CSV table of C-alpha atoms in Angstrom, one decimal:
chain,number,residue,atom,x,y,z
A,185,MET,CA,-20.7,-26.0,27.9
A,186,ARG,CA,-24.2,-24.8,26.7
A,187,GLY,CA,-25.0,-25.8,23.2
A,188,ALA,CA,-24.1,-27.8,20.5
A,189,ASP,CA,-21.6,-30.8,20.6
A,190,ILE,CA,-18.7,-30.6,19.0
A,191,THR,CA,-17.1,-33.9,20.5
A,192,PRO,CA,-13.2,-34.0,19.6
A,193,ARG,CA,-11.3,-35.7,17.9
A,194,PRO,CA,-7.7,-37.1,17.3
A,195,ARG,CA,-5.2,-34.8,15.3
A,196,ARG,CA,-2.6,-34.4,13.1
A,197,SER,CA,0.3,-31.8,13.7
A,198,GLY,CA,1.9,-29.5,12.5
A,199,ARG,CA,-1.4,-27.0,12.7
A,200,GLU,CA,1.0,-23.0,13.4
A,201,CYS,CA,-1.1,-20.9,15.3
A,202,GLY,CA,-0.1,-17.1,14.8
A,203,LEU,CA,3.0,-16.7,11.9
A,204,SER,CA,5.5,-14.8,12.4
A,205,ARG,CA,5.5,-12.0,8.6
A,206,SER,CA,7.9,-9.3,7.6
A,207,GLY,CA,5.8,-6.0,7.0
A,208,PRO,CA,6.0,-3.0,5.0
A,209,ALA,CA,8.2,-0.7,7.8
A,210,THR,CA,11.2,-4.5,7.4
A,211,TRP,CA,11.5,-3.7,2.9
A,212,LEU,CA,11.4,-0.1,4.2
A,213,VAL,CA,14.4,-0.1,6.9
A,214,VAL,CA,16.5,-2.9,3.8
A,215,GLY,CA,15.7,-0.8,1.8
A,216,GLY,CA,16.8,2.6,3.4
A,217,ALA,CA,20.3,1.3,4.0
A,218,THR,CA,20.6,-0.4,0.7
A,219,ILE,CA,20.6,2.4,-0.8
A,220,ILE,CA,22.9,4.8,1.6
A,221,ALA,CA,24.7,2.5,1.3
A,222,ALA,CA,25.4,1.7,-2.3
A,223,ALA,CA,25.3,5.9,-2.6
A,224,ALA,CA,28.2,6.0,0.3
A,225,LEU,CA,29.9,3.6,-1.7
A,226,LEU,CA,29.9,5.2,-5.0
A,227,TRP,CA,31.0,8.4,-3.4
A,228,THR,CA,34.5,7.6,-0.9
A,229,LEU,CA,35.3,5.6,-3.7
A,230,ARG,CA,35.0,8.0,-6.9
A,231,THR,CA,36.5,10.7,-3.5
A,232,GLY,CA,39.4,8.0,-2.0
A,233,PHE,CA,39.7,6.8,1.4
A,234,GLN,CA,40.4,9.6,3.6
A,235,GLN,CA,43.6,8.9,6.5
A,236,PRO,CA,42.6,4.9,5.5
A,237,LEU,CA,45.3,3.4,7.6
A,238,ILE,CA,42.2,4.4,10.2
A,239,ALA,CA,39.5,3.1,8.3
A,240,LEU,CA,41.3,-0.4,7.9
A,241,VAL,CA,41.3,-0.1,12.2
A,242,PHE,CA,38.2,1.1,12.6
A,243,GLY,CA,36.6,-1.3,9.5
A,244,VAL,CA,38.9,-4.1,10.7
A,245,VAL,CA,36.6,-3.6,14.4
A,246,ILE,CA,33.1,-3.6,13.3
A,247,ALA,CA,33.9,-6.7,11.1
A,248,CYS,CA,34.9,-8.8,14.2
A,249,GLY,CA,32.2,-7.1,16.0
A,250,GLU,CA,29.6,-8.1,13.6
A,251,LEU,CA,31.4,-11.7,13.0
A,252,SER,CA,31.7,-12.3,17.3
A,253,ARG,CA,27.3,-11.1,17.1
A,254,ILE,CA,25.0,-12.2,19.6
A,255,THR,CA,20.8,-14.0,20.5
A,256,LEU,CA,19.2,-11.5,23.2
A,257,PRO,CA,16.4,-13.4,24.4
A,258,GLY,CA,13.4,-12.4,22.2
A,259,ASN,CA,14.6,-13.6,18.5
A,260,ARG,CA,16.8,-10.3,19.2
A,261,GLU,CA,20.2,-10.5,17.4
A,262,ILE,CA,23.0,-6.9,17.6
A,263,ALA,CA,26.4,-6.9,17.8
A,264,PRO,CA,27.9,-4.4,20.4
A,265,ILE,CA,31.4,-4.2,19.2
A,266,ALA,CA,30.3,-3.4,16.0
A,267,THR,CA,28.0,-0.7,16.7
A,268,ALA,CA,30.5,0.3,19.0
A,269,GLY,CA,33.9,0.0,16.9
A,270,GLY,CA,30.6,2.8,14.5
A,271,ILE,CA,30.0,4.7,16.9
A,272,GLY,CA,33.0,5.5,17.5
A,273,TYR,CA,34.1,5.9,14.0
A,274,THR,CA,31.5,8.5,13.8
A,275,PHE,CA,32.6,10.8,16.9
A,276,LEU,CA,36.2,10.6,15.9
A,277,THR,CA,37.9,14.3,15.7
A,278,VAL,CA,41.6,14.6,16.6
A,279,VAL,CA,43.2,10.5,16.1
A,280,GLY,CA,46.8,11.8,18.3
A,281,GLY,CA,46.7,15.2,17.3
A,282,GLN,CA,45.7,15.1,14.0
A,283,ALA,CA,42.5,16.5,13.3
A,284,ALA,CA,39.8,13.7,11.2
A,285,GLU,CA,39.1,13.9,8.9
A,286,HIS,CA,36.6,11.1,7.7
A,287,SER,CA,33.5,12.3,5.6
A,288,VAL,CA,29.8,11.4,5.6
A,289,PRO,CA,29.9,9.3,3.4
A,290,GLN,CA,32.6,7.3,4.2
A,291,VAL,CA,31.7,6.4,8.3
A,292,ILE,CA,28.7,4.5,6.6
A,293,ALA,CA,31.6,2.9,3.7
A,294,VAL,CA,33.7,1.8,5.8
A,295,THR,CA,30.8,0.3,8.3
A,296,THR,CA,29.3,-0.8,5.2
A,297,LEU,CA,32.0,-3.0,4.9
A,298,GLY,CA,32.6,-3.6,8.1
A,299,LEU,CA,29.2,-5.3,8.7
A,300,VAL,CA,29.5,-7.1,4.9
A,301,LEU,CA,33.4,-8.2,6.0
A,302,GLY,CA,31.4,-9.8,9.6
A,303,GLU,CA,28.3,-12.1,7.5
A,304,LEU,CA,30.4,-13.6,4.8
A,305,PRO,CA,31.3,-16.0,7.2
A,306,TYR,CA,28.1,-17.1,7.9
A,307,ILE,CA,26.6,-16.8,4.4
A,308,ALA,CA,29.6,-18.9,3.9
A,309,ILE,CA,28.1,-21.9,5.9
A,310,SER,CA,24.8,-21.2,4.5
A,311,ARG,CA,23.6,-18.6,7.5
A,312,GLN,CA,21.8,-15.9,5.3
A,313,PRO,CA,22.3,-12.4,7.4
A,314,ARG,CA,18.9,-10.9,9.6
A,315,TYR,CA,19.2,-8.4,7.4
A,316,VAL,CA,16.5,-6.5,8.5
A,317,ASP,CA,18.6,-6.3,11.8
A,318,LEU,CA,22.4,-5.6,9.6
A,319,ALA,CA,20.2,-3.0,8.0
A,320,ARG,CA,19.6,-1.1,11.7
A,321,ARG,CA,22.8,-1.2,12.4
A,322,LEU,CA,24.2,0.2,9.7
A,323,LEU,CA,20.8,3.0,9.2
A,324,LEU,CA,22.1,4.2,13.2
A,325,VAL,CA,25.3,4.8,12.1
A,326,ALA,CA,24.5,6.2,9.3
A,327,LEU,CA,22.2,8.7,11.1
A,328,LEU,CA,24.3,10.0,13.6
A,329,ALA,CA,27.0,10.3,10.5
A,330,VAL,CA,25.0,12.7,9.4
A,331,LEU,CA,23.9,14.7,12.5
A,332,PHE,CA,27.1,14.8,14.3
A,333,ARG,CA,30.6,14.9,11.7
A,334,PRO,CA,28.6,18.5,9.7
A,335,LEU,CA,28.8,20.0,12.9
A,336,VAL,CA,33.4,19.3,13.5
A,337,PRO,CA,33.9,22.2,12.1
A,338,TYR,CA,32.6,24.6,15.1
A,339,LEU,CA,33.1,21.2,17.8
A,340,GLY,CA,36.4,22.6,17.4
A,341,VAL,CA,39.8,20.7,16.7
A,342,ASP,CA,42.6,22.6,18.2
A,343,PRO,CA,41.8,22.2,20.2
A,344,PRO,CA,39.2,21.0,20.8
A,345,ASN,CA,35.5,22.2,23.2
A,346,TRP,CA,35.9,18.7,24.9
A,347,TRP,CA,32.6,19.9,27.2
A,348,LEU,CA,31.1,20.9,24.2
A,349,THR,CA,32.0,18.0,22.0
A,350,LEU,CA,31.1,15.4,25.1
A,351,THR,CA,27.4,17.0,25.2
A,352,ALA,CA,27.0,17.0,21.0
A,353,MET,CA,27.1,13.5,21.1
A,354,ALA,CA,25.3,12.6,23.9
A,355,VAL,CA,22.3,14.1,22.7
A,356,LEU,CA,23.0,13.2,19.6
A,357,LEU,CA,23.5,9.3,20.3
A,358,VAL,CA,20.6,9.7,22.9
A,359,ILE,CA,18.5,11.4,19.2
A,360,THR,CA,19.4,8.3,17.3
A,361,TRP,CA,18.7,5.5,19.7
A,362,THR,CA,15.6,6.8,19.9
A,363,LEU,CA,14.5,6.7,16.4
A,364,ASP,CA,16.1,3.1,16.3
A,365,PHE,CA,14.2,1.8,19.4
A,366,MET,CA,10.9,3.1,17.0
A,367,GLY,CA,12.3,1.7,13.8
A,368,ALA,CA,12.8,-1.4,15.7
A,369,ALA,CA,10.1,-0.9,17.7
A,370,TRP,CA,7.8,-0.6,14.0
A,371,VAL,CA,9.2,-3.9,12.7
A,372,ARG,CA,8.9,-6.1,15.3
A,373,ALA,CA,5.1,-4.8,16.2
A,374,GLN,CA,4.5,-6.2,12.3
A,375,ARG,CA,6.1,-9.3,12.8
A,376,LEU,CA,4.5,-10.6,15.4
A,377,ARG,CA,0.7,-8.7,14.8
A,378,THR,CA,1.1,-6.9,18.2
A,379,ARG,CA,1.0,-3.5,19.1
A,380,TYR,CA,2.8,-1.2,19.1
A,381,GLY,CA,2.7,0.2,22.4
A,382,ALA,CA,3.3,-3.0,23.7
A,383,ALA,CA,5.8,-3.7,21.6
A,384,LEU,CA,8.4,-0.5,22.0
A,385,ALA,CA,8.5,-1.2,25.5
A,386,ASP,CA,9.5,-4.7,24.2
A,387,GLU,CA,12.7,-2.5,22.4
A,388,TRP,CA,13.1,0.2,25.0
A,389,THR,CA,13.7,-3.0,28.0
A,390,ALA,CA,16.1,-4.9,26.2
A,391,HIS,CA,18.2,-2.6,24.5
A,392,SER,CA,18.4,-0.2,27.4
A,393,VAL,CA,20.6,-1.4,29.0
A,394,ILE,CA,23.7,-3.0,26.2
A,395,GLY,CA,22.7,0.5,24.4
A,396,VAL,CA,24.1,2.2,27.2
A,397,ALA,CA,27.3,0.1,27.5
A,398,ILE,CA,28.0,0.6,23.7
A,399,GLY,CA,27.2,4.0,23.6
A,400,SER,CA,29.5,5.5,26.7
A,401,SER,CA,31.9,2.5,25.3
A,402,GLY,CA,30.9,4.4,21.0
A,403,ILE,CA,32.6,7.7,23.2
A,404,LEU,CA,34.9,6.8,25.1
A,405,ILE,CA,36.6,6.1,22.9
A,406,ALA,CA,36.7,9.2,19.7
A,407,LEU,CA,37.7,11.0,23.1
A,408,ALA,CA,40.2,8.6,23.8
A,409,SER,CA,41.9,8.7,20.3
A,410,SER,CA,42.6,12.0,20.9
A,411,VAL,CA,45.9,10.8,22.8
A,412,MET,CA,46.2,7.4,22.6
A,413,GLY,CA,45.3,6.9,19.0
A,414,VAL,CA,44.0,3.8,17.3
A,415,THR,CA,44.8,2.2,20.4
A,416,ALA,CA,42.3,3.2,22.3
A,417,VAL,CA,39.9,1.3,20.0
A,418,LEU,CA,41.2,-2.0,21.2
A,419,VAL,CA,41.9,-0.2,24.9
A,420,PHE,CA,37.8,0.4,25.3
A,421,LEU,CA,36.7,-2.2,24.1
A,422,ILE,CA,37.5,-4.8,26.7
A,423,PRO,CA,34.9,-3.5,28.6
A,424,LEU,CA,32.1,-3.9,26.3
A,425,LEU,CA,33.9,-7.3,25.4
A,426,VAL,CA,32.6,-8.6,28.5
A,427,THR,CA,30.0,-6.7,29.0
A,428,GLN,CA,28.7,-9.2,25.6
A,429,VAL,CA,29.6,-12.9,26.8
A,430,ALA,CA,27.4,-12.0,29.9
A,431,PHE,CA,24.8,-11.3,27.8
A,432,ARG,CA,25.2,-14.1,25.1
A,433,ARG,CA,25.2,-16.5,28.8
A,434,PHE,CA,22.1,-15.1,29.9
A,435,ALA,CA,21.0,-15.4,26.8
A,436,GLU,CA,21.7,-19.2,26.7
A,437,ILE,CA,20.8,-20.0,30.3
A,438,ARG,CA,16.7,-18.0,28.9
A,439,ARG,CA,16.8,-20.3,26.1
A,440,THR,CA,17.9,-23.6,28.0
A,441,TYR,CA,15.7,-23.2,30.3
A,442,LEU,CA,12.8,-22.9,27.5
A,443,GLN,CA,13.8,-25.8,26.6
A,444,THR,CA,13.7,-27.6,29.7
A,445,VAL,CA,9.9,-26.6,30.2
A,446,ARG,CA,9.1,-27.5,26.6
A,447,ALA,CA,10.6,-31.2,26.9
A,448,LEU,CA,8.5,-31.3,30.6
A,449,SER,CA,5.5,-30.6,28.9
A,450,ARG,CA,5.9,-33.2,26.6
A,451,VAL,CA,5.2,-35.3,29.4
A,452,THR,CA,1.9,-35.9,29.8
A,453,GLU,CA,2.1,-36.3,25.6
A,454,VAL,CA,4.3,-39.3,25.9
A,455,GLY,CA,2.0,-40.5,29.1
A,456,GLY,CA,-1.2,-40.8,26.7
A,457,TYR,CA,-3.1,-37.8,28.6
A,458,VAL,CA,-3.4,-35.9,26.6
A,459,ASP,CA,-2.9,-35.8,22.4
A,460,HIS,CA,-0.1,-35.4,21.1
A,461,GLY,CA,0.7,-31.8,19.9
A,462,HIS,CA,-1.5,-30.9,22.7
A,463,SER,CA,0.9,-28.7,24.7
A,464,ARG,CA,2.3,-26.8,21.9
A,465,ARG,CA,-0.1,-26.0,19.6
A,466,VAL,CA,-2.0,-24.0,23.2
A,467,SER,CA,0.8,-22.6,24.0
A,468,GLN,CA,1.1,-21.2,19.6
A,469,LEU,CA,-2.1,-19.9,20.3
A,470,ALA,CA,-1.9,-18.8,23.6
A,471,ARG,CA,1.5,-16.3,22.4
A,472,SER,CA,-1.2,-15.5,19.6
A,473,LEU,CA,-4.1,-13.9,21.8
A,474,GLY,CA,-1.4,-12.3,23.8
A,475,ARG,CA,-0.3,-10.5,21.2
A,476,GLU,CA,-3.4,-10.1,20.4
A,477,LEU,CA,-4.3,-7.8,23.7
A,478,GLY,CA,-0.8,-6.2,23.9
A,479,LEU,CA,0.7,-8.8,26.6
A,480,ARG,CA,4.6,-7.2,27.3
A,481,GLU,CA,7.1,-9.8,26.2
A,482,GLY,CA,7.7,-11.3,29.7
A,483,GLN,CA,3.7,-11.4,30.3
A,484,LEU,CA,4.5,-13.9,26.8
A,485,LEU,CA,7.3,-15.3,28.2
A,486,GLU,CA,5.0,-16.5,31.4
A,487,LEU,CA,1.9,-17.4,29.6
A,488,GLU,CA,4.7,-19.6,27.1
A,489,TYR,CA,5.0,-21.0,29.9
A,490,ALA,CA,1.6,-21.9,31.2
A,491,SER,CA,0.6,-22.9,28.7
A,492,LEU,CA,3.2,-25.6,28.0
A,493,MET,CA,2.1,-27.1,31.2
A,494,HIS,CA,-1.1,-26.0,31.7
A,495,ASP,CA,-2.1,-30.4,31.6
A,496,ILE,CA,0.7,-31.2,34.1
A,497,GLY,CA,-1.2,-31.9,36.5
A,498,GLN,CA,-3.2,-34.5,35.4
A,499,LEU,CA,-0.4,-37.1,35.8
A,500,SER,CA,-1.5,-36.8,38.9
A,501,LEU,CA,-4.5,-38.0,38.3
A,502,ARG,CA,-5.4,-42.4,38.7
A,503,ASP,CA,-7.7,-42.2,35.6
A,504,PRO,CA,-7.1,-39.8,32.7
A,505,VAL,CA,-9.3,-37.3,31.1
A,506,PRO,CA,-10.6,-38.8,28.4
A,507,GLN,CA,-8.0,-38.2,25.0
A,508,GLY,CA,-6.9,-35.4,27.8
A,509,ALA,CA,-10.4,-33.2,26.2
A,510,THR,CA,-10.6,-31.3,30.3
A,511,VAL,CA,-12.9,-28.4,29.0
A,512,PHE,CA,-15.7,-32.0,28.7
A,513,ALA,CA,-14.4,-32.2,32.3
A,514,PRO,CA,-17.3,-31.5,34.9
A,515,PRO,CA,-16.1,-28.1,36.5
A,516,GLY,CA,-14.9,-28.9,39.7
A,517,GLU,CA,-12.1,-31.6,38.4
A,518,GLN,CA,-11.2,-29.2,36.3
A,519,ARG,CA,-9.7,-26.8,39.0
A,520,ARG,CA,-8.7,-30.5,40.3
A,521,ILE,CA,-6.4,-30.7,37.9
A,522,ALA,CA,-5.5,-27.3,37.3
A,523,GLU,CA,-3.8,-26.9,41.3
A,524,LEU,CA,-2.1,-30.2,40.8
A,525,GLY,CA,-0.5,-29.5,38.1
A,526,SER,CA,0.1,-25.9,40.4
A,527,ALA,CA,1.2,-27.2,43.4
A,528,VAL,CA,3.7,-29.3,41.1
A,529,ILE,CA,4.4,-26.2,39.4
A,530,ARG,CA,5.6,-24.3,42.7
A,531,GLU,CA,8.6,-26.8,43.9
A,532,THR,CA,10.7,-25.0,41.3
A,533,GLY,CA,10.8,-22.3,43.7
A,534,VAL,CA,11.1,-20.0,40.6
A,535,LEU,CA,7.8,-20.1,38.5
A,536,ASP,CA,5.4,-18.3,41.5
A,537,ALA,CA,4.2,-16.8,38.1
A,538,VAL,CA,3.8,-19.7,36.2
A,539,ALA,CA,1.7,-22.1,38.9
A,540,GLU,CA,-0.8,-18.9,39.2
A,541,LEU,CA,-1.6,-18.8,35.8
A,542,VAL,CA,-2.1,-22.2,35.8
A,543,ARG,CA,-3.8,-22.9,38.6
A,544,ARG,CA,-6.5,-19.6,37.5
A,545,GLN,CA,-6.7,-21.6,34.4
A,546,CYS,CA,-10.4,-23.4,34.8
A,547,GLU,CA,-12.2,-20.3,36.4
A,548,PRO,CA,-14.9,-18.2,34.8
A,549,PRO,CA,-14.4,-14.6,34.1
A,550,GLU,CA,-15.5,-13.3,37.1
A,551,GLY,CA,-13.0,-16.1,39.0
A,552,VAL,CA,-14.1,-17.7,41.7
A,553,GLY,CA,-13.8,-15.7,45.0
A,554,ASP,CA,-10.6,-14.5,44.8
A,555,GLY,CA,-11.3,-12.0,42.4
A,556,PRO,CA,-11.2,-12.9,38.0
A,557,PRO,CA,-7.8,-14.6,37.1
A,558,PRO,CA,-4.9,-13.1,36.1
A,559,LEU,CA,-5.3,-12.2,31.6
A,560,GLY,CA,-3.4,-15.5,31.5
A,561,SER,CA,-5.8,-17.7,33.2
A,562,ARG,CA,-8.4,-16.5,30.5
A,563,ILE,CA,-6.0,-16.6,27.4
A,564,ILE,CA,-5.6,-20.5,28.5
A,565,LYS,CA,-8.8,-21.5,29.3
A,566,VAL,CA,-10.0,-20.3,25.3
A,567,ALA,CA,-6.3,-21.5,24.1
A,568,ASN,CA,-7.3,-24.7,26.1
A,569,ALA,CA,-11.2,-25.1,25.3
A,570,PHE,CA,-9.7,-24.1,21.4
A,571,ASP,CA,-7.5,-26.6,21.1
A,572,ASP,CA,-9.3,-29.4,23.0
A,573,LEU,CA,-12.6,-29.5,20.8
A,574,LEU,CA,-11.2,-28.8,16.9
A,575,GLY,CA,-10.7,-31.8,15.7
A,576,GLN,CA,-8.8,-34.5,13.6
A,577,GLU,CA,-9.9,-32.5,10.2
A,578,PRO,CA,-9.0,-28.3,11.0
A,579,ASP,CA,-11.0,-27.1,8.1
A,580,ALA,CA,-12.4,-23.9,7.9
A,581,SER,CA,-15.9,-24.8,8.7
A,582,ARG,CA,-15.0,-26.6,12.2
A,583,VAL,CA,-12.7,-24.0,12.6
A,584,ASP,CA,-16.2,-21.5,12.2
A,585,ALA,CA,-17.9,-23.4,14.0
A,586,VAL,CA,-15.5,-23.6,17.0
A,587,VAL,CA,-15.3,-20.2,17.1
A,588,ASP,CA,-19.2,-19.9,17.2
A,589,ARG,CA,-19.4,-22.2,20.2
A,590,ILE,CA,-16.7,-20.0,22.7
A,591,ARG,CA,-18.2,-17.3,21.8
A,592,MET,CA,-22.1,-19.0,22.7
A,593,ASP,CA,-20.0,-19.1,25.8
A,594,SER,CA,-18.4,-15.3,25.9
A,595,GLY,CA,-19.5,-13.7,29.3
A,596,SER,CA,-20.2,-16.6,31.6
A,597,GLU,CA,-16.9,-19.0,30.5
A,598,TYR,CA,-14.4,-17.3,29.1
A,599,ASP,CA,-13.3,-13.9,29.0
A,600,PRO,CA,-15.7,-11.4,26.4
A,601,ARG,CA,-12.0,-9.2,25.1
A,602,VAL,CA,-10.4,-12.8,25.1
A,603,VAL,CA,-13.0,-14.4,23.0
A,604,ALA,CA,-13.2,-11.3,20.8
A,605,ALA,CA,-9.0,-11.5,19.9
A,606,LEU,CA,-9.6,-15.1,19.0
A,607,ALA,CA,-12.5,-13.6,16.9
A,608,ARG,CA,-9.7,-11.4,15.4
A,609,LEU,CA,-7.8,-14.2,14.7
A,610,ARG,CA,-10.3,-16.5,13.3
A,611,GLU,CA,-11.1,-12.7,10.7
A,612,GLN,CA,-7.2,-12.6,9.5
A,613,GLU,CA,-6.9,-16.2,8.2
A,614,ARG,CA,-4.1,-16.6,12.1
A,615,LEU,CA,-6.3,-20.4,12.4
């Protein structure tokens, strides 16, 4: 690299990059849900519960579903059974031949009580609820109730117009799920400081499959209850329970896989090839840069894997790079380390895309014979250089000096888009 000499020095641990914060969207969602829930509870307590036995059954189902909630990859919390129970209660028109008479406020009140009861065991063991996810579950049912319950008299009850009822259920469910996705993306974009379009696409990918299962279960519960009564709740929640177990196992496998990669990335630190915490810091900065550049969640996961293992090729070196700072190694040596690391990763047989990111991490923006390297590789190169150059005292003046140093080689060594993203992170005081 050209310009002033900025030599690497031992670093103190504890610096974090790209910390997420709650934005106005979170407060709006949680505040709106709180007001709606309080108003519905007061109204229902004042007017009394209609058909209390049915309300009790659905309230218990919602509480049990909230108690058995799961966390999907991407740190998304969902409660499929609780949500399906709330949807089913909203869509009830006939229960065992008797017209369902509950109002919109009662739907919201029963859902609120069920969700709160399901949260109490977690609160008892000092696990705070994720209020925004809890609020979204309530708002989904509340909006659906506001749209559907006023239509019940026009759909017919004795006998019901099944085709019209089913069409109304499906259409309104699509509308409410779409609005929920948009709201979830808004919250996520502000919390992770990423682009709204990328967050929206990620939410759709994460929730579309399980959303279809939840919505279908809710509709089936409502339709079957007209003949089977409240026993339909238990019958039609069984398939959803099986689906939830499968999603839980998938999430656990994903977490275990990431933990394994993180443990593997520490081998270079334990062996003294790189500075302590280097791989973790590069990974954190790379993810922040990726979000700033609008990468999707799947791309960010591959970027995290690659940035955690970007220095693993140093294990094959006879003489370690001084302090592990590959940014000061000759270009040929950098590419050889990257090639060695890529070969190790390819041995897994399942991380070819990650291996390619590692292989091309040391190339200039225009590439070396194979065209421009992937964006993830260009991000890793900037993140690695930043961490290698920062040194022991990551104070404001040194951070500014390192950013300026990298900016000097923008276009020749580093991708200008990535360098510009790094500068924006610095301007936002996220470095």
